[in-house]
């Protein structure tokens, strides 16, 4: 829209508009800031060994989705395991870097070997269990809720999420390009080890 006005009157009108819009924008921004502080770009969470680790926003949301679903089903929540997190992050990044989607590493390592490579070993334990969910989603389909819903609609992935034996989790979310699309790659590694 093109308007004509007297410069002084136009300036006064513009100031009124800026103040009005700025006031409502400030109220909206204040809400956004509170939400950003609540979620933040990173969240510090307690690990299985009572230390802390930083999760990015998508990793934290994915953790919350897993644990809320598990507790809704009467299952214990999963604690974040640092080594599983390192392995999951590295696998998500490798899948983006090498442009593939597989539970096996690019060099052919299977999940058990990859976890051991990062230090999540089973030697010295009387019993253990592990599993993994991976997913890629471009655009809005890469949001944690979308990927989680996809897993919950797949019997094999849902079985991992609701496995009563799992106690530990590592989540790796990385943003990048896969098959010429920008989006997010997820790896979720599950485990439990009993002495």
mmCIF file with all atom_site columns, C-alpha atoms in Angstrom:
data_model
loop_
_atom_site.group_PDB
_atom_site.id
_atom_site.type_symbol
_atom_site.label_atom_id
_atom_site.label_alt_id
_atom_site.label_comp_id
_atom_site.label_asym_id
_atom_site.label_entity_id
_atom_site.label_seq_id
_atom_site.pdbx_PDB_ins_code
_atom_site.Cartn_x
_atom_site.Cartn_y
_atom_site.Cartn_z
_atom_site.occupancy
_atom_site.B_iso_or_equiv
_atom_site.pdbx_formal_charge
_atom_site.auth_seq_id
_atom_site.auth_comp_id
_atom_site.auth_asym_id
_atom_site.auth_atom_id
_atom_site.pdbx_PDB_model_num
ATOM 1   C CA . UNK A 1 1   ? 0.000  0.000   0.000  1.00 0.00 ? 1   UNK A CA 1
ATOM 2   C CA . UNK A 1 2   ? 1.332  3.456   -0.903 1.00 0.00 ? 2   UNK A CA 1
ATOM 3   C CA . UNK A 1 3   ? 0.337  6.422   1.213  1.00 0.00 ? 3   UNK A CA 1
ATOM 4   C CA . UNK A 1 4   ? 1.053  10.128  1.010  1.00 0.00 ? 4   UNK A CA 1
ATOM 5   C CA . UNK A 1 5   ? 1.222  12.335  4.032  1.00 0.00 ? 5   UNK A CA 1
ATOM 6   C CA . UNK A 1 6   ? 2.646  15.536  5.441  1.00 0.00 ? 6   UNK A CA 1
ATOM 7   C CA . UNK A 1 7   ? 6.137  14.671  6.811  1.00 0.00 ? 7   UNK A CA 1
ATOM 8   C CA . UNK A 1 8   ? 5.488  15.852  10.396 1.00 0.00 ? 8   UNK A CA 1
ATOM 9   C CA . UNK A 1 9   ? 2.099  14.133  10.588 1.00 0.00 ? 9   UNK A CA 1
ATOM 10  C CA . UNK A 1 10  ? 3.498  11.014  8.938  1.00 0.00 ? 10  UNK A CA 1
ATOM 11  C CA . UNK A 1 11  ? 6.368  10.877  11.446 1.00 0.00 ? 11  UNK A CA 1
ATOM 12  C CA . UNK A 1 12  ? 4.008  11.233  14.411 1.00 0.00 ? 12  UNK A CA 1
ATOM 13  C CA . UNK A 1 13  ? 1.742  8.486   13.015 1.00 0.00 ? 13  UNK A CA 1
ATOM 14  C CA . UNK A 1 14  ? 4.713  6.207   12.474 1.00 0.00 ? 14  UNK A CA 1
ATOM 15  C CA . UNK A 1 15  ? 5.897  6.746   16.073 1.00 0.00 ? 15  UNK A CA 1
ATOM 16  C CA . UNK A 1 16  ? 2.461  5.835   17.405 1.00 0.00 ? 16  UNK A CA 1
ATOM 17  C CA . UNK A 1 17  ? 2.402  2.695   15.262 1.00 0.00 ? 17  UNK A CA 1
ATOM 18  C CA . UNK A 1 18  ? 5.927  1.719   16.322 1.00 0.00 ? 18  UNK A CA 1
ATOM 19  C CA . UNK A 1 19  ? 5.090  2.188   20.018 1.00 0.00 ? 19  UNK A CA 1
ATOM 20  C CA . UNK A 1 20  ? 1.855  0.198   19.699 1.00 0.00 ? 20  UNK A CA 1
ATOM 21  C CA . UNK A 1 21  ? 3.424  -2.614  17.709 1.00 0.00 ? 21  UNK A CA 1
ATOM 22  C CA . UNK A 1 22  ? 6.547  -2.546  19.850 1.00 0.00 ? 22  UNK A CA 1
ATOM 23  C CA . UNK A 1 23  ? 4.468  -2.878  23.016 1.00 0.00 ? 23  UNK A CA 1
ATOM 24  C CA . UNK A 1 24  ? 2.605  -5.908  21.786 1.00 0.00 ? 24  UNK A CA 1
ATOM 25  C CA . UNK A 1 25  ? 5.766  -7.333  20.252 1.00 0.00 ? 25  UNK A CA 1
ATOM 26  C CA . UNK A 1 26  ? 7.484  -6.896  23.613 1.00 0.00 ? 26  UNK A CA 1
ATOM 27  C CA . UNK A 1 27  ? 4.736  -8.840  25.333 1.00 0.00 ? 27  UNK A CA 1
ATOM 28  C CA . UNK A 1 28  ? 5.075  -11.572 22.719 1.00 0.00 ? 28  UNK A CA 1
ATOM 29  C CA . UNK A 1 29  ? 8.872  -11.483 22.956 1.00 0.00 ? 29  UNK A CA 1
ATOM 30  C CA . UNK A 1 30  ? 8.668  -11.723 26.727 1.00 0.00 ? 30  UNK A CA 1
ATOM 31  C CA . UNK A 1 31  ? 6.675  -14.927 26.322 1.00 0.00 ? 31  UNK A CA 1
ATOM 32  C CA . UNK A 1 32  ? 9.201  -16.184 23.811 1.00 0.00 ? 32  UNK A CA 1
ATOM 33  C CA . UNK A 1 33  ? 12.062 -15.346 26.159 1.00 0.00 ? 33  UNK A CA 1
ATOM 34  C CA . UNK A 1 34  ? 10.415 -17.212 29.031 1.00 0.00 ? 34  UNK A CA 1
ATOM 35  C CA . UNK A 1 35  ? 9.867  -20.194 26.717 1.00 0.00 ? 35  UNK A CA 1
ATOM 36  C CA . UNK A 1 36  ? 13.468 -19.963 25.491 1.00 0.00 ? 36  UNK A CA 1
ATOM 37  C CA . UNK A 1 37  ? 14.732 -19.866 29.081 1.00 0.00 ? 37  UNK A CA 1
ATOM 38  C CA . UNK A 1 38  ? 12.539 -22.824 29.938 1.00 0.00 ? 38  UNK A CA 1
ATOM 39  C CA . UNK A 1 39  ? 13.696 -24.883 26.952 1.00 0.00 ? 39  UNK A CA 1
ATOM 40  C CA . UNK A 1 40  ? 16.830 -23.007 25.956 1.00 0.00 ? 40  UNK A CA 1
ATOM 41  C CA . UNK A 1 41  ? 19.192 -23.988 23.209 1.00 0.00 ? 41  UNK A CA 1
ATOM 42  C CA . UNK A 1 42  ? 20.786 -26.469 25.614 1.00 0.00 ? 42  UNK A CA 1
ATOM 43  C CA . UNK A 1 43  ? 19.541 -28.143 28.746 1.00 0.00 ? 43  UNK A CA 1
ATOM 44  C CA . UNK A 1 44  ? 21.622 -29.592 31.553 1.00 0.00 ? 44  UNK A CA 1
ATOM 45  C CA . UNK A 1 45  ? 20.329 -32.969 32.692 1.00 0.00 ? 45  UNK A CA 1
ATOM 46  C CA . UNK A 1 46  ? 21.495 -35.450 35.281 1.00 0.00 ? 46  UNK A CA 1
ATOM 47  C CA . UNK A 1 47  ? 23.236 -38.571 34.005 1.00 0.00 ? 47  UNK A CA 1
ATOM 48  C CA . UNK A 1 48  ? 23.012 -42.141 35.246 1.00 0.00 ? 48  UNK A CA 1
ATOM 49  C CA . UNK A 1 49  ? 26.181 -41.633 37.312 1.00 0.00 ? 49  UNK A CA 1
ATOM 50  C CA . UNK A 1 50  ? 24.846 -38.469 39.026 1.00 0.00 ? 50  UNK A CA 1
ATOM 51  C CA . UNK A 1 51  ? 26.901 -36.113 36.889 1.00 0.00 ? 51  UNK A CA 1
ATOM 52  C CA . UNK A 1 52  ? 25.457 -33.734 34.302 1.00 0.00 ? 52  UNK A CA 1
ATOM 53  C CA . UNK A 1 53  ? 25.459 -33.448 30.530 1.00 0.00 ? 53  UNK A CA 1
ATOM 54  C CA . UNK A 1 54  ? 24.303 -30.783 28.096 1.00 0.00 ? 54  UNK A CA 1
ATOM 55  C CA . UNK A 1 55  ? 21.609 -31.841 25.636 1.00 0.00 ? 55  UNK A CA 1
ATOM 56  C CA . UNK A 1 56  ? 20.546 -29.710 22.721 1.00 0.00 ? 56  UNK A CA 1
ATOM 57  C CA . UNK A 1 57  ? 16.906 -28.688 22.519 1.00 0.00 ? 57  UNK A CA 1
ATOM 58  C CA . UNK A 1 58  ? 15.902 -31.580 20.230 1.00 0.00 ? 58  UNK A CA 1
ATOM 59  C CA . UNK A 1 59  ? 17.735 -34.154 22.354 1.00 0.00 ? 59  UNK A CA 1
ATOM 60  C CA . UNK A 1 60  ? 16.029 -32.869 25.506 1.00 0.00 ? 60  UNK A CA 1
ATOM 61  C CA . UNK A 1 61  ? 12.597 -32.925 23.870 1.00 0.00 ? 61  UNK A CA 1
ATOM 62  C CA . UNK A 1 62  ? 13.238 -36.451 22.625 1.00 0.00 ? 62  UNK A CA 1
ATOM 63  C CA . UNK A 1 63  ? 14.284 -37.528 26.135 1.00 0.00 ? 63  UNK A CA 1
ATOM 64  C CA . UNK A 1 64  ? 11.117 -36.003 27.581 1.00 0.00 ? 64  UNK A CA 1
ATOM 65  C CA . UNK A 1 65  ? 8.936  -37.747 24.976 1.00 0.00 ? 65  UNK A CA 1
ATOM 66  C CA . UNK A 1 66  ? 10.532 -41.117 25.755 1.00 0.00 ? 66  UNK A CA 1
ATOM 67  C CA . UNK A 1 67  ? 10.240 -40.760 29.502 1.00 0.00 ? 67  UNK A CA 1
ATOM 68  C CA . UNK A 1 68  ? 6.705  -39.352 29.483 1.00 0.00 ? 68  UNK A CA 1
ATOM 69  C CA . UNK A 1 69  ? 5.524  -42.224 27.299 1.00 0.00 ? 69  UNK A CA 1
ATOM 70  C CA . UNK A 1 70  ? 7.276  -44.776 29.497 1.00 0.00 ? 70  UNK A CA 1
ATOM 71  C CA . UNK A 1 71  ? 5.892  -43.379 32.744 1.00 0.00 ? 71  UNK A CA 1
ATOM 72  C CA . UNK A 1 72  ? 2.393  -43.182 31.193 1.00 0.00 ? 72  UNK A CA 1
ATOM 73  C CA . UNK A 1 73  ? 2.726  -46.945 30.570 1.00 0.00 ? 73  UNK A CA 1
ATOM 74  C CA . UNK A 1 74  ? 3.947  -47.648 34.106 1.00 0.00 ? 74  UNK A CA 1
ATOM 75  C CA . UNK A 1 75  ? 7.596  -48.102 33.078 1.00 0.00 ? 75  UNK A CA 1
ATOM 76  C CA . UNK A 1 76  ? 10.581 -46.457 34.767 1.00 0.00 ? 76  UNK A CA 1
ATOM 77  C CA . UNK A 1 77  ? 12.094 -43.414 33.054 1.00 0.00 ? 77  UNK A CA 1
ATOM 78  C CA . UNK A 1 78  ? 15.435 -43.787 31.297 1.00 0.00 ? 78  UNK A CA 1
ATOM 79  C CA . UNK A 1 79  ? 18.533 -42.043 32.628 1.00 0.00 ? 79  UNK A CA 1
ATOM 80  C CA . UNK A 1 80  ? 20.941 -40.345 30.248 1.00 0.00 ? 80  UNK A CA 1
ATOM 81  C CA . UNK A 1 81  ? 24.170 -42.299 29.840 1.00 0.00 ? 81  UNK A CA 1
ATOM 82  C CA . UNK A 1 82  ? 27.119 -40.178 28.727 1.00 0.00 ? 82  UNK A CA 1
ATOM 83  C CA . UNK A 1 83  ? 28.768 -42.899 26.624 1.00 0.00 ? 83  UNK A CA 1
ATOM 84  C CA . UNK A 1 84  ? 25.524 -43.831 24.874 1.00 0.00 ? 84  UNK A CA 1
ATOM 85  C CA . UNK A 1 85  ? 25.000 -40.131 24.148 1.00 0.00 ? 85  UNK A CA 1
ATOM 86  C CA . UNK A 1 86  ? 28.477 -39.791 22.630 1.00 0.00 ? 86  UNK A CA 1
ATOM 87  C CA . UNK A 1 87  ? 27.885 -42.871 20.468 1.00 0.00 ? 87  UNK A CA 1
ATOM 88  C CA . UNK A 1 88  ? 24.447 -41.651 19.351 1.00 0.00 ? 88  UNK A CA 1
ATOM 89  C CA . UNK A 1 89  ? 25.702 -38.168 18.467 1.00 0.00 ? 89  UNK A CA 1
ATOM 90  C CA . UNK A 1 90  ? 28.646 -39.541 16.525 1.00 0.00 ? 90  UNK A CA 1
ATOM 91  C CA . UNK A 1 91  ? 26.406 -41.945 14.588 1.00 0.00 ? 91  UNK A CA 1
ATOM 92  C CA . UNK A 1 92  ? 23.917 -39.208 13.661 1.00 0.00 ? 92  UNK A CA 1
ATOM 93  C CA . UNK A 1 93  ? 26.750 -36.970 12.491 1.00 0.00 ? 93  UNK A CA 1
ATOM 94  C CA . UNK A 1 94  ? 28.417 -39.774 10.530 1.00 0.00 ? 94  UNK A CA 1
ATOM 95  C CA . UNK A 1 95  ? 25.156 -40.613 8.754  1.00 0.00 ? 95  UNK A CA 1
ATOM 96  C CA . UNK A 1 96  ? 24.863 -36.965 7.683  1.00 0.00 ? 96  UNK A CA 1
ATOM 97  C CA . UNK A 1 97  ? 28.528 -36.669 6.716  1.00 0.00 ? 97  UNK A CA 1
ATOM 98  C CA . UNK A 1 98  ? 28.504 -39.902 4.689  1.00 0.00 ? 98  UNK A CA 1
ATOM 99  C CA . UNK A 1 99  ? 24.908 -39.518 3.443  1.00 0.00 ? 99  UNK A CA 1
ATOM 100 C CA . UNK A 1 100 ? 23.486 -42.873 4.548  1.00 0.00 ? 100 UNK A CA 1
ATOM 101 C CA . UNK A 1 101 ? 20.853 -44.184 6.959  1.00 0.00 ? 101 UNK A CA 1
ATOM 102 C CA . UNK A 1 102 ? 21.667 -47.463 8.712  1.00 0.00 ? 102 UNK A CA 1
ATOM 103 C CA . UNK A 1 103 ? 22.123 -49.023 12.127 1.00 0.00 ? 103 UNK A CA 1
ATOM 104 C CA . UNK A 1 104 ? 25.570 -50.142 10.981 1.00 0.00 ? 104 UNK A CA 1
ATOM 105 C CA . UNK A 1 105 ? 28.404 -47.640 10.879 1.00 0.00 ? 105 UNK A CA 1
ATOM 106 C CA . UNK A 1 106 ? 29.752 -46.552 7.513  1.00 0.00 ? 106 UNK A CA 1
ATOM 107 C CA . UNK A 1 107 ? 32.720 -48.910 7.981  1.00 0.00 ? 107 UNK A CA 1
ATOM 108 C CA . UNK A 1 108 ? 30.366 -51.843 8.632  1.00 0.00 ? 108 UNK A CA 1
ATOM 109 C CA . UNK A 1 109 ? 30.557 -51.906 12.448 1.00 0.00 ? 109 UNK A CA 1
ATOM 110 C CA . UNK A 1 110 ? 27.349 -53.221 13.964 1.00 0.00 ? 110 UNK A CA 1
ATOM 111 C CA . UNK A 1 111 ? 25.675 -51.513 16.922 1.00 0.00 ? 111 UNK A CA 1
ATOM 112 C CA . UNK A 1 112 ? 27.320 -53.659 19.608 1.00 0.00 ? 112 UNK A CA 1
ATOM 113 C CA . UNK A 1 113 ? 30.789 -53.039 18.162 1.00 0.00 ? 113 UNK A CA 1
ATOM 114 C CA . UNK A 1 114 ? 30.109 -49.306 17.794 1.00 0.00 ? 114 UNK A CA 1
ATOM 115 C CA . UNK A 1 115 ? 28.925 -49.016 21.405 1.00 0.00 ? 115 UNK A CA 1
ATOM 116 C CA . UNK A 1 116 ? 32.008 -50.933 22.599 1.00 0.00 ? 116 UNK A CA 1
ATOM 117 C CA . UNK A 1 117 ? 34.199 -48.644 20.490 1.00 0.00 ? 117 UNK A CA 1
ATOM 118 C CA . UNK A 1 118 ? 32.840 -45.714 22.534 1.00 0.00 ? 118 UNK A CA 1
ATOM 119 C CA . UNK A 1 119 ? 33.312 -47.571 25.825 1.00 0.00 ? 119 UNK A CA 1
ATOM 120 C CA . UNK A 1 120 ? 29.839 -49.000 26.465 1.00 0.00 ? 120 UNK A CA 1
ATOM 121 C CA . UNK A 1 121 ? 31.017 -52.579 26.861 1.00 0.00 ? 121 UNK A CA 1
ATOM 122 C CA . UNK A 1 122 ? 29.377 -55.711 28.215 1.00 0.00 ? 122 UNK A CA 1
ATOM 123 C CA . UNK A 1 123 ? 32.459 -57.436 29.608 1.00 0.00 ? 123 UNK A CA 1
ATOM 124 C CA . UNK A 1 124 ? 32.095 -58.178 33.312 1.00 0.00 ? 124 UNK A CA 1
ATOM 125 C CA . UNK A 1 125 ? 28.308 -57.953 33.313 1.00 0.00 ? 125 UNK A CA 1
ATOM 126 C CA . UNK A 1 126 ? 26.097 -60.975 33.931 1.00 0.00 ? 126 UNK A CA 1
ATOM 127 C CA . UNK A 1 127 ? 23.354 -59.652 31.649 1.00 0.00 ? 127 UNK A CA 1
ATOM 128 C CA . UNK A 1 128 ? 22.863 -56.809 29.231 1.00 0.00 ? 128 UNK A CA 1
ATOM 129 C CA . UNK A 1 129 ? 20.492 -55.566 26.598 1.00 0.00 ? 129 UNK A CA 1
ATOM 130 C CA . UNK A 1 130 ? 20.763 -52.830 23.992 1.00 0.00 ? 130 UNK A CA 1
ATOM 131 C CA . UNK A 1 131 ? 18.868 -51.413 21.052 1.00 0.00 ? 131 UNK A CA 1
ATOM 132 C CA . UNK A 1 132 ? 18.695 -48.452 18.734 1.00 0.00 ? 132 UNK A CA 1
ATOM 133 C CA . UNK A 1 133 ? 16.207 -46.291 16.867 1.00 0.00 ? 133 UNK A CA 1
ATOM 134 C CA . UNK A 1 134 ? 17.338 -44.047 14.019 1.00 0.00 ? 134 UNK A CA 1
ATOM 135 C CA . UNK A 1 135 ? 15.405 -41.586 11.926 1.00 0.00 ? 135 UNK A CA 1
ATOM 136 C CA . UNK A 1 136 ? 15.756 -38.722 9.475  1.00 0.00 ? 136 UNK A CA 1
ATOM 137 C CA . UNK A 1 137 ? 13.248 -35.980 8.878  1.00 0.00 ? 137 UNK A CA 1
ATOM 138 C CA . UNK A 1 138 ? 13.377 -32.962 6.576  1.00 0.00 ? 138 UNK A CA 1
ATOM 139 C CA . UNK A 1 139 ? 11.801 -29.639 7.552  1.00 0.00 ? 139 UNK A CA 1
ATOM 140 C CA . UNK A 1 140 ? 8.935  -29.949 10.088 1.00 0.00 ? 140 UNK A CA 1
ATOM 141 C CA . UNK A 1 141 ? 9.129  -33.741 9.790  1.00 0.00 ? 141 UNK A CA 1
ATOM 142 C CA . UNK A 1 142 ? 12.477 -33.522 11.574 1.00 0.00 ? 142 UNK A CA 1
ATOM 143 C CA . UNK A 1 143 ? 10.964 -32.158 14.766 1.00 0.00 ? 143 UNK A CA 1
ATOM 144 C CA . UNK A 1 144 ? 11.224 -34.475 17.791 1.00 0.00 ? 144 UNK A CA 1
ATOM 145 C CA . UNK A 1 145 ? 7.457  -34.976 18.116 1.00 0.00 ? 145 UNK A CA 1
ATOM 146 C CA . UNK A 1 146 ? 7.149  -36.023 14.482 1.00 0.00 ? 146 UNK A CA 1
ATOM 147 C CA . UNK A 1 147 ? 10.011 -38.516 14.616 1.00 0.00 ? 147 UNK A CA 1
ATOM 148 C CA . UNK A 1 148 ? 8.794  -39.896 17.947 1.00 0.00 ? 148 UNK A CA 1
ATOM 149 C CA . UNK A 1 149 ? 5.250  -40.356 16.607 1.00 0.00 ? 149 UNK A CA 1
ATOM 150 C CA . UNK A 1 150 ? 6.686  -42.194 13.608 1.00 0.00 ? 150 UNK A CA 1
ATOM 151 C CA . UNK A 1 151 ? 8.561  -44.548 15.934 1.00 0.00 ? 151 UNK A CA 1
ATOM 152 C CA . UNK A 1 152 ? 5.486  -45.126 18.083 1.00 0.00 ? 152 UNK A CA 1
ATOM 153 C CA . UNK A 1 153 ? 3.603  -46.182 14.930 1.00 0.00 ? 153 UNK A CA 1
ATOM 154 C CA . UNK A 1 154 ? 6.259  -48.798 14.124 1.00 0.00 ? 154 UNK A CA 1
ATOM 155 C CA . UNK A 1 155 ? 6.108  -51.992 16.182 1.00 0.00 ? 155 UNK A CA 1
ATOM 156 C CA . UNK A 1 156 ? 9.895  -52.523 16.231 1.00 0.00 ? 156 UNK A CA 1
ATOM 157 C CA . UNK A 1 157 ? 10.711 -48.937 17.233 1.00 0.00 ? 157 UNK A CA 1
ATOM 158 C CA . UNK A 1 158 ? 7.886  -48.819 19.765 1.00 0.00 ? 158 UNK A CA 1
ATOM 159 C CA . UNK A 1 159 ? 9.204  -52.061 21.291 1.00 0.00 ? 159 UNK A CA 1
ATOM 160 C CA . UNK A 1 160 ? 12.551 -50.342 21.945 1.00 0.00 ? 160 UNK A CA 1
ATOM 161 C CA . UNK A 1 161 ? 10.886 -47.296 23.513 1.00 0.00 ? 161 UNK A CA 1
ATOM 162 C CA . UNK A 1 162 ? 8.708  -49.434 25.784 1.00 0.00 ? 162 UNK A CA 1
ATOM 163 C CA . UNK A 1 163 ? 11.252 -52.177 26.560 1.00 0.00 ? 163 UNK A CA 1
ATOM 164 C CA . UNK A 1 164 ? 10.882 -52.768 30.308 1.00 0.00 ? 164 UNK A CA 1
ATOM 165 C CA . UNK A 1 165 ? 14.501 -53.911 30.595 1.00 0.00 ? 165 UNK A CA 1
ATOM 166 C CA . UNK A 1 166 ? 16.106 -50.699 29.325 1.00 0.00 ? 166 UNK A CA 1
ATOM 167 C CA . UNK A 1 167 ? 17.357 -48.277 31.964 1.00 0.00 ? 167 UNK A CA 1
ATOM 168 C CA . UNK A 1 168 ? 19.811 -46.054 30.037 1.00 0.00 ? 168 UNK A CA 1
ATOM 169 C CA . UNK A 1 169 ? 19.515 -43.869 26.956 1.00 0.00 ? 169 UNK A CA 1
ATOM 170 C CA . UNK A 1 170 ? 21.745 -41.799 24.714 1.00 0.00 ? 170 UNK A CA 1
ATOM 171 C CA . UNK A 1 171 ? 20.243 -39.396 22.189 1.00 0.00 ? 171 UNK A CA 1
ATOM 172 C CA . UNK A 1 172 ? 22.049 -37.773 19.291 1.00 0.00 ? 172 UNK A CA 1
ATOM 173 C CA . UNK A 1 173 ? 20.283 -35.156 17.200 1.00 0.00 ? 173 UNK A CA 1
ATOM 174 C CA . UNK A 1 174 ? 22.201 -33.436 14.440 1.00 0.00 ? 174 UNK A CA 1
ATOM 175 C CA . UNK A 1 175 ? 21.065 -30.965 11.798 1.00 0.00 ? 175 UNK A CA 1
ATOM 176 C CA . UNK A 1 176 ? 22.377 -31.173 8.252  1.00 0.00 ? 176 UNK A CA 1
ATOM 177 C CA . UNK A 1 177 ? 21.746 -32.414 4.747  1.00 0.00 ? 177 UNK A CA 1
ATOM 178 C CA . UNK A 1 178 ? 20.664 -35.879 3.659  1.00 0.00 ? 178 UNK A CA 1
ATOM 179 C CA . UNK A 1 179 ? 19.630 -36.682 0.094  1.00 0.00 ? 179 UNK A CA 1
ATOM 180 C CA . UNK A 1 180 ? 19.846 -32.955 -0.742 1.00 0.00 ? 180 UNK A CA 1
ATOM 181 C CA . UNK A 1 181 ? 17.339 -31.973 1.945  1.00 0.00 ? 181 UNK A CA 1
ATOM 182 C CA . UNK A 1 182 ? 18.001 -30.012 5.100  1.00 0.00 ? 182 UNK A CA 1
ATOM 183 C CA . UNK A 1 183 ? 16.678 -31.661 8.242  1.00 0.00 ? 183 UNK A CA 1
ATOM 184 C CA . UNK A 1 184 ? 17.526 -33.573 11.372 1.00 0.00 ? 184 UNK A CA 1
ATOM 185 C CA . UNK A 1 185 ? 19.093 -36.968 11.936 1.00 0.00 ? 185 UNK A CA 1
ATOM 186 C CA . UNK A 1 186 ? 18.337 -38.851 15.145 1.00 0.00 ? 186 UNK A CA 1
ATOM 187 C CA . UNK A 1 187 ? 20.003 -41.792 16.831 1.00 0.00 ? 187 UNK A CA 1
ATOM 188 C CA . UNK A 1 188 ? 18.640 -43.109 20.112 1.00 0.00 ? 188 UNK A CA 1
ATOM 189 C CA . UNK A 1 189 ? 20.697 -45.818 21.802 1.00 0.00 ? 189 UNK A CA 1
ATOM 190 C CA . UNK A 1 190 ? 19.151 -47.835 24.624 1.00 0.00 ? 190 UNK A CA 1
ATOM 191 C CA . UNK A 1 191 ? 20.915 -50.087 27.086 1.00 0.00 ? 191 UNK A CA 1
ATOM 192 C CA . UNK A 1 192 ? 21.026 -51.831 30.390 1.00 0.00 ? 192 UNK A CA 1
ATOM 193 C CA . UNK A 1 193 ? 23.808 -53.744 32.133 1.00 0.00 ? 193 UNK A CA 1
ATOM 194 C CA . UNK A 1 194 ? 23.503 -55.841 35.273 1.00 0.00 ? 194 UNK A CA 1
ATOM 195 C CA . UNK A 1 195 ? 26.524 -56.894 37.383 1.00 0.00 ? 195 UNK A CA 1
#
